[in-house]
Amino acid sequence: MHPTVRKAVFPLAGHGTRFLPMTKSSPKEMLPVIDKPVVQYVVEEAVEAGIEQMVMVTGRGKRAIEDHFDISYELEDVLKKKNKHALLSELQRISNLAQILYLRQKEALGLGHAVLCAELAVGDEPFAVALGDEILDGPKSGLSQLMEAYRKLGSPIIGMQRVPLSEVSHYGIVAGTEIRKGLFRVDRLVEKPRLEDAPSDFAIIGRYILTPDLFEVLRTQPPGVGGEIQLTDALNTLAERRPVYALEIEGDRFDTGDKMGFLKATVRFALKRPDLSLEFFHFLRETLERETQRQSSEGAHAIRPLKG
Ligand code: G1P
């Protein structure tokens, strides 16, 4: 039996520059997809995968995340007085979701450094890592898929998905040998390669199950791409010492730190909500029809021959 994965690390100190000005005073992980902040989707995914303790690595300007998962007695009191019981129990459910520990990454030195900051809290046991601005939508949660594979393999496993070639330079890219459908033994990992240097189109997504020997590698990991201590580089070193695997994760991934990913997530999750889906579906259909008409009439206008 391999040791159980009980803890998950959430690196949350990033600035969210792709979503400025919104993220100037509000953490990108608190952007709402319908009525829940993005980070809550990720915490719920970890809970679904059986994780009991969440280690949040935050930074300046991230206090709203702590408040969100905390108890708000004043608010609960107001809801009680107004007989809003459903909302009250939803708030209580959120503050009871899991045990949460908050740590600070004082300097933005990279994802590898953020994970290293969690060493004391993780200790000598395997742990999950989940990036707090990526959400997955599929039949089974991303972390659950990784946990299932970890229970069999007992080795570090990285979640990955194929991406369009035009996007490989935005990700950590995996070179590996397929040992069964969707499961690869990692040969090499490259963080944000140029397209011509990318060994495949399999991108690391923000979900990992890792083992504590990684900390030792991280402690001496020199900065890589962008001058940052990269988790990908440390995992590449680890893969030279012991088997490291990568699993193709089923489901759709939304990078909500990116405007397009955020919009897509909002549409997808709104269409899944029984209280919103019907009206929202009709609104989308009408909007698309009107927009198609507008574009085609503009197109016709644009190709009208010039009067001589
Ligand atoms: C990080 C990782 C990268 C991974 C990506 C997934 O990059 O370093 O390997 O592919 O997350 O979103 P970041 O997006 O933080 O630059």
PDB file of C-alpha atoms in Angstrom, residues 35 44 52 54 96 128 132 140 153 164 173 210 213 217 235 252 297:
ATOM      1  CA  ASP A  35     -21.683  32.842  -7.881  1.00  0.00           C
ATOM      2  CA  GLU A  44     -14.228  21.240  -4.020  1.00  0.00           C
ATOM      3  CA  GLU A  52      -8.554  16.505   3.910  1.00  0.00           C
ATOM      4  CA  MET A  54      -5.547  22.278   2.090  1.00  0.00           C
ATOM      5  CA  ASN A  96     -16.626  23.476   6.796  1.00  0.00           C
ATOM      6  CA  ALA A 128      -1.372  16.991  -4.434  1.00  0.00           C
ATOM      7  CA  GLY A 132      -6.092  27.807  -8.090  1.00  0.00           C
ATOM      8  CA  LYS A 140     -14.670  12.618 -12.896  1.00  0.00           C
ATOM      9  CA  LEU A 153       1.801   3.447  -9.064  1.00  0.00           C
ATOM     10  CA  PRO A 164      -2.967  23.319 -30.040  1.00  0.00           C
ATOM     11  CA  ILE A 173       5.567  20.107 -22.181  1.00  0.00           C
ATOM     12  CA  LEU A 210       3.914  14.576  -5.846  1.00  0.00           C
ATOM     13  CA  ASP A 213      11.616  13.756  -2.200  1.00  0.00           C
ATOM     14  CA  VAL A 217      15.371  18.791  -5.513  1.00  0.00           C
ATOM     15  CA  LEU A 235      10.214  17.337 -11.786  1.00  0.00           C
ATOM     16  CA  ASP A 252     -12.478  20.173 -20.345  1.00  0.00           C
ATOM     17  CA  SER A 297     -25.168  42.175 -43.372  1.00  0.00           C
TER      18      SER A 297
END
